Amino acid sequence: MDLVNSLEGRLLFAVPKKGRLLSAALNLLEGADIQFKRENRLDIALVKNLPIALVFLPAADIPTFVGEGRVDLGITGYDQVQEHDAGVRALARARRMSNEWSADKDSDKKPRGCDTIMDLGFGACKLQVQVPAKGEYQTGRDLVGKNIGTSFVHLAAEYFARLELEQEGIKIDSTASYAGRKLRTKIIELSGSVEAACALGVADGIVDLVESGETMKAAGLKAIDTVVETSAILIKSKAPSNPAMVDLIAARINGVITAQKYVLCQYNVPRDRLADATKVTPGKRAPTVTSLEEDGWVAVSAMVEKKRIAPVMDDLAKVGATDILVLDIHNTRGS
């Protein structure tokens, strides 16, 4: 099969090819009824029921492909988008300093960059500054002028550039304040096993993602500051090839996320206790209330956050509700 020709007319959707976001991303696609089969060792999969092609890429590369308009949609971490944007800012500053950039030169090109559509509700973690737990460093300022190991070189550079400016008493009004500055802090780019950098004498501190904190503790490290709080997000190009299909996929994914957060609570309650009951279950917009054949009784249906359902059922019973049922929601729209 000629994959290149098969991509014609298809919306390109980038998905992490491995790592902590892959499994949850695939579950999300399944819930949105995006049907595909990924062949072994192929990083492109054609969707069977929609004019879409999935492109499996490293999560760190997805903001670049989306931002350059090479793909239309992508699932990646907010941290990766921020790292990409920081890299774009660094390149723009360097080009301005070397007089290689002008607004007129790029004015005829299509818009670059990506827009965040929604938070996907998984992959939450923090990009943190970490140091040896038994060492002398207590704040990020203590690391100014030291060696820092990280795979997030641009975010780390901006973080320490801010600290260096603060130490010098220079007001920071924007990232343009960093233009032309040479960092005293040395940023060492590492592609993996960043947590081992301090123990091996490569770095005095690191900037790395922390999810549960177990890996950090096992490496004898502690966090002293947070650079970015992150989770998985859905992003789109500023000039997608098929905006209507982008909206359709976004609506489907939003429906899956909403369904994962909520359950449908149904119960019967005397009409004179309805006001008390609907205070307990106000629903997302309003509860659905239906009269029963038995005089003085109504049936109520309302969406309730899944994490709150147990105390909600307790409170409903206290106000006189009976026949309380909880039903899973598999998907939803318009919410």
Coordinates of C-alpha atoms in Angstrom, one line a residue:
M1 CA 0.0 0.0 0.0
D2 CA 1.3 3.5 -1.0
L3 CA 0.8 5.3 2.3
V4 CA 1.8 8.7 0.9
N5 CA -0.9 8.6 -1.7
S6 CA -3.4 7.2 0.8
L7 CA -2.9 10.3 3.0
E8 CA -4.5 12.5 0.3
G9 CA -7.6 14.2 1.6
R10 CA -7.2 12.9 5.1
L11 CA -6.9 14.9 8.3
L12 CA -3.6 14.1 10.0
F13 CA -3.8 13.4 13.7
A14 CA -0.5 13.0 15.7
V15 CA -0.5 10.6 18.6
P16 CA 2.4 9.8 21.0
K17 CA 4.2 6.7 19.7
K18 CA 5.3 5.5 23.2
G19 CA 5.7 6.7 26.7
R20 CA 3.3 7.6 29.6
L21 CA 0.6 9.2 27.3
L22 CA 0.2 6.4 24.7
S23 CA -2.2 4.0 26.5
A24 CA -4.6 6.7 27.7
A25 CA -4.5 8.3 24.3
L26 CA -5.5 5.1 22.6
N27 CA -8.3 4.5 25.0
L28 CA -9.6 8.0 24.2
L29 CA -9.5 7.3 20.5
E30 CA -11.4 4.1 21.0
G31 CA -14.1 5.9 23.0
A32 CA -14.4 8.4 20.2
D33 CA -15.0 5.6 17.7
I34 CA -11.8 6.3 15.7
Q35 CA -11.3 2.9 14.2
F36 CA -7.8 1.9 13.0
K37 CA -5.3 -0.9 12.9
R38 CA -1.6 -0.1 13.3
E39 CA 0.7 -2.4 11.4
N40 CA 4.0 -3.5 13.0
R41 CA 6.8 -0.9 12.8
L42 CA 4.6 1.5 10.9
D43 CA 4.1 5.0 12.3
I44 CA 1.0 5.8 10.2
A45 CA -2.4 4.2 10.5
L46 CA -5.4 4.9 8.3
V47 CA -8.7 5.4 10.1
K48 CA -11.3 3.1 8.7
N49 CA -14.5 5.0 9.4
L50 CA -13.3 8.6 9.0
P51 CA -11.1 10.5 6.6
I52 CA -8.3 10.7 9.1
A53 CA -4.7 9.3 9.3
L54 CA -3.1 8.8 12.7
V55 CA 0.6 9.6 12.8
F56 CA 2.6 8.2 15.7
L57 CA 5.3 10.6 16.8
P58 CA 7.5 11.2 19.9
A59 CA 5.4 13.4 22.2
A60 CA 8.2 16.0 22.2
D61 CA 7.9 16.4 18.3
I62 CA 4.2 16.7 18.1
P63 CA 4.0 20.5 18.9
T64 CA 6.5 21.1 16.1
F65 CA 4.6 19.1 13.5
V66 CA 1.3 20.7 14.5
G67 CA 2.9 24.2 14.9
E68 CA 4.4 24.0 11.4
G69 CA 1.1 22.8 9.9
R70 CA 2.4 19.4 8.9
V71 CA -0.3 17.7 10.9
D72 CA -3.7 19.1 11.9
L73 CA -4.3 17.7 15.4
G74 CA -2.2 16.2 18.1
I75 CA -2.2 14.7 21.6
T76 CA 0.8 15.7 23.7
G77 CA 1.8 17.1 27.1
Y78 CA 1.3 20.7 28.0
D79 CA 5.0 20.6 29.0
Q80 CA 6.0 19.7 25.5
V81 CA 4.0 22.5 24.0
Q82 CA 5.7 24.9 26.5
E83 CA 9.1 23.6 25.7
H84 CA 8.5 24.0 21.9
D85 CA 7.2 27.5 22.4
A86 CA 10.2 28.4 24.5
G87 CA 12.5 27.0 21.8
V88 CA 10.7 29.2 19.2
R89 CA 11.2 32.2 21.4
A90 CA 14.9 31.4 21.8
L91 CA 15.3 31.0 18.0
A92 CA 13.5 34.3 17.3
R93 CA 15.7 36.1 19.8
A94 CA 18.9 34.6 18.2
R95 CA 17.7 35.6 14.7
R96 CA 16.9 39.1 15.8
M97 CA 20.3 39.5 17.4
S98 CA 22.0 38.3 14.2
N99 CA 19.7 40.4 12.0
E100 CA 18.5 37.3 10.2
W101 CA 14.8 37.9 10.9
S102 CA 12.3 40.4 9.5
A103 CA 8.6 40.5 9.9
D104 CA 8.2 41.1 6.1
K105 CA 10.1 38.0 5.2
D106 CA 7.7 35.6 6.8
S107 CA 4.5 37.6 6.2
D108 CA 3.3 35.5 3.2
K109 CA 3.5 32.2 5.0
K110 CA 0.6 30.5 6.6
P111 CA 0.2 31.0 10.4
R112 CA 2.5 29.0 12.6
G113 CA 2.0 27.7 16.1
C114 CA -0.7 25.6 17.7
D115 CA -3.9 26.2 19.7
T116 CA -5.0 24.2 22.7
I117 CA -8.4 22.7 22.3
M118 CA -8.9 21.0 25.7
D119 CA -7.2 19.4 28.6
L120 CA -7.7 15.6 28.3
G121 CA -7.7 14.8 32.0
F122 CA -4.8 12.3 32.1
G123 CA -1.0 12.4 32.4
A124 CA -0.9 15.0 35.1
C125 CA 2.6 15.6 36.5
K126 CA 5.0 18.5 37.2
L127 CA 8.2 19.7 35.6
Q128 CA 10.3 20.4 38.7
V129 CA 13.8 21.5 39.7
Q130 CA 15.4 18.7 41.7
V131 CA 18.5 18.5 43.7
P132 CA 20.2 15.8 46.0
A133 CA 18.0 15.4 49.1
K134 CA 20.9 15.6 51.4
G135 CA 22.7 18.4 49.6
E136 CA 23.1 22.1 50.2
Y137 CA 20.7 23.5 47.6
Q138 CA 17.4 24.6 48.9
T139 CA 16.0 27.0 46.3
G140 CA 16.3 27.5 42.5
R141 CA 18.5 30.6 43.2
D142 CA 21.1 28.3 44.8
L143 CA 21.6 26.6 41.5
V144 CA 22.4 29.8 39.5
G145 CA 25.8 29.4 37.9
K146 CA 25.7 25.6 38.4
N147 CA 25.3 22.7 36.0
I148 CA 21.7 21.6 35.2
G149 CA 20.8 18.4 33.5
T150 CA 17.5 18.2 31.6
S151 CA 15.7 17.3 28.4
F152 CA 13.7 20.5 28.6
V153 CA 16.6 22.8 27.7
H154 CA 14.6 25.8 26.6
L155 CA 12.2 25.9 29.6
A156 CA 15.2 25.4 31.9
A157 CA 17.1 28.2 30.2
E158 CA 14.2 30.6 30.6
Y159 CA 13.7 29.6 34.2
F160 CA 17.4 30.2 35.1
A161 CA 17.5 33.4 33.0
R162 CA 14.7 34.8 35.1
L163 CA 16.6 33.9 38.3
E164 CA 19.8 35.5 37.0
L165 CA 18.0 38.7 36.1
E166 CA 16.3 38.8 39.5
Q167 CA 19.7 38.4 41.2
E168 CA 21.0 41.4 39.1
G169 CA 17.9 43.5 40.1
I170 CA 16.7 43.7 36.5
K171 CA 13.0 44.0 36.0
I172 CA 11.5 41.2 33.8
D173 CA 8.8 42.5 31.6
S174 CA 8.7 39.7 29.0
T175 CA 10.8 36.9 27.6
A176 CA 12.5 39.6 25.4
S177 CA 14.4 40.6 28.5
Y178 CA 16.6 37.5 27.9
A179 CA 17.7 38.7 24.4
G180 CA 21.5 38.7 24.0
R181 CA 22.2 37.3 27.4
K182 CA 24.7 34.5 28.0
L183 CA 23.6 32.3 30.8
R184 CA 25.9 31.8 33.7
T185 CA 24.0 28.6 34.5
K186 CA 25.1 25.7 32.3
I187 CA 22.2 23.8 30.8
I188 CA 23.2 20.2 29.9
E189 CA 20.9 18.5 27.4
L190 CA 20.1 14.9 28.4
S191 CA 17.7 12.6 26.5
G192 CA 17.1 10.0 29.2
S193 CA 17.9 8.8 32.8
V194 CA 18.0 12.5 33.8
E195 CA 17.5 11.5 37.4
A196 CA 21.0 9.8 37.4
A197 CA 22.8 13.0 36.4
C198 CA 23.5 14.3 40.0
A199 CA 24.6 10.9 41.3
L200 CA 27.0 10.5 38.4
G201 CA 28.5 14.0 38.8
V202 CA 27.1 15.3 35.5
A203 CA 24.9 18.0 37.1
D204 CA 24.4 19.8 40.4
G205 CA 20.6 19.8 39.8
I206 CA 18.1 18.6 37.2
V207 CA 14.8 19.8 35.7
D208 CA 12.6 16.8 35.0
L209 CA 9.1 15.5 35.1
V210 CA 7.7 14.2 38.4
E211 CA 4.6 12.1 38.4
S212 CA 4.4 10.1 41.7
G213 CA 7.8 11.1 43.0
E214 CA 8.9 7.6 43.5
T215 CA 11.7 7.7 40.9
M216 CA 12.9 11.0 42.3
K217 CA 13.1 9.6 45.8
A218 CA 14.8 6.4 44.7
A219 CA 17.4 8.6 43.0
G220 CA 18.0 10.4 46.3
L221 CA 16.5 13.7 45.0
K222 CA 14.0 16.2 46.2
A223 CA 12.0 18.9 44.4
I224 CA 12.7 22.6 45.3
D225 CA 10.6 24.4 42.6
T226 CA 8.0 23.8 39.9
V227 CA 8.6 25.1 36.4
V228 CA 5.4 23.9 34.8
E229 CA 2.4 21.8 35.9
T230 CA 1.3 19.6 33.0
S231 CA -1.1 17.1 31.7
A232 CA -2.1 15.7 28.3
I233 CA -3.8 18.2 26.0
L234 CA -5.4 18.2 22.5
I235 CA -3.9 20.8 20.2
K236 CA -4.6 21.9 16.6
S237 CA -2.8 23.7 13.9
K238 CA -3.7 27.4 13.4
A239 CA -4.6 26.5 9.8
P240 CA -6.0 23.0 9.8
S241 CA -6.8 21.3 6.4
N242 CA -10.3 20.4 7.5
P243 CA -11.7 22.6 10.3
A244 CA -15.1 20.8 10.3
M245 CA -13.4 17.4 10.9
V246 CA -11.3 19.0 13.7
D247 CA -14.5 20.2 15.4
L248 CA -16.1 16.8 15.0
I249 CA -13.1 14.9 16.6
A250 CA -12.9 17.5 19.4
A251 CA -16.6 17.1 20.1
R252 CA -16.3 13.3 20.2
I253 CA -13.3 13.4 22.5
N254 CA -15.0 16.0 24.8
G255 CA -17.9 13.6 25.0
V256 CA -15.7 10.7 26.1
I257 CA -14.0 12.8 28.7
T258 CA -17.3 14.0 30.1
A259 CA -18.6 10.5 30.2
Q260 CA -15.6 9.4 32.2
K261 CA -16.2 12.1 34.8
Y262 CA -19.9 11.7 35.3
V263 CA -22.6 9.0 36.0
L264 CA -26.3 9.2 35.6
C265 CA -28.2 9.2 38.9
Q266 CA -31.9 8.2 38.8
Y267 CA -34.3 8.1 41.7
N268 CA -37.9 8.5 42.9
V269 CA -38.9 11.2 45.4
P270 CA -42.1 12.7 46.9
R271 CA -42.9 15.9 45.0
D272 CA -42.9 17.8 48.3
R273 CA -39.3 16.8 48.8
L274 CA -38.2 17.6 45.2
A275 CA -36.6 20.9 46.0
D276 CA -34.4 19.3 48.7
A277 CA -33.5 16.4 46.4
T278 CA -32.5 18.6 43.4
K279 CA -30.3 20.7 45.7
V280 CA -28.3 17.5 46.1
T281 CA -28.4 16.6 42.3
P282 CA -28.6 19.9 40.4
G283 CA -27.3 18.2 37.3
K284 CA -24.9 19.8 34.7
R285 CA -27.6 22.2 33.6
A286 CA -30.8 21.0 35.4
P287 CA -32.2 17.7 36.5
T288 CA -34.9 15.9 34.4
V289 CA -38.1 15.5 36.4
T290 CA -41.0 13.2 35.3
S291 CA -44.3 12.6 37.0
L292 CA -45.0 9.1 38.1
E293 CA -48.3 7.2 37.9
E294 CA -48.5 7.4 41.7
D295 CA -49.8 10.7 42.8
G296 CA -47.4 12.9 44.7
W297 CA -44.2 11.2 43.3
V298 CA -41.7 12.2 40.6
A299 CA -38.8 10.5 38.9
V300 CA -35.5 12.4 38.7
S301 CA -32.5 11.9 36.5
A302 CA -29.3 14.0 36.8
M303 CA -25.6 13.8 35.9
V304 CA -23.4 13.6 38.9
E305 CA -19.6 13.7 39.2
K306 CA -18.4 10.1 39.6
K307 CA -16.1 10.9 42.4
R308 CA -19.0 12.4 44.4
I309 CA -21.7 9.7 43.8
A310 CA -21.4 7.9 47.2
P311 CA -22.1 10.9 49.4
V312 CA -24.7 12.1 46.9
M313 CA -26.6 8.8 47.3
D314 CA -26.4 9.1 51.1
D315 CA -27.8 12.6 51.0
L316 CA -30.6 11.6 48.6
A317 CA -31.7 8.9 51.0
K318 CA -31.7 11.4 53.9
V319 CA -34.2 13.7 52.0
G320 CA -36.6 10.8 51.3
A321 CA -35.5 9.6 47.8
T322 CA -36.0 5.9 47.0
D323 CA -35.1 3.5 44.2
I324 CA -31.7 5.3 43.7
L325 CA -29.9 4.0 40.7
V326 CA -26.5 4.9 39.3
L327 CA -25.8 4.2 35.6
D328 CA -22.6 4.5 33.6
I329 CA -22.4 7.0 30.7
H330 CA -20.5 5.7 27.8
N331 CA -20.5 8.9 25.7
T332 CA -22.2 12.2 25.5
R333 CA -22.5 15.3 23.3
G334 CA -23.2 19.0 23.9
S335 CA -21.8 19.1 27.4

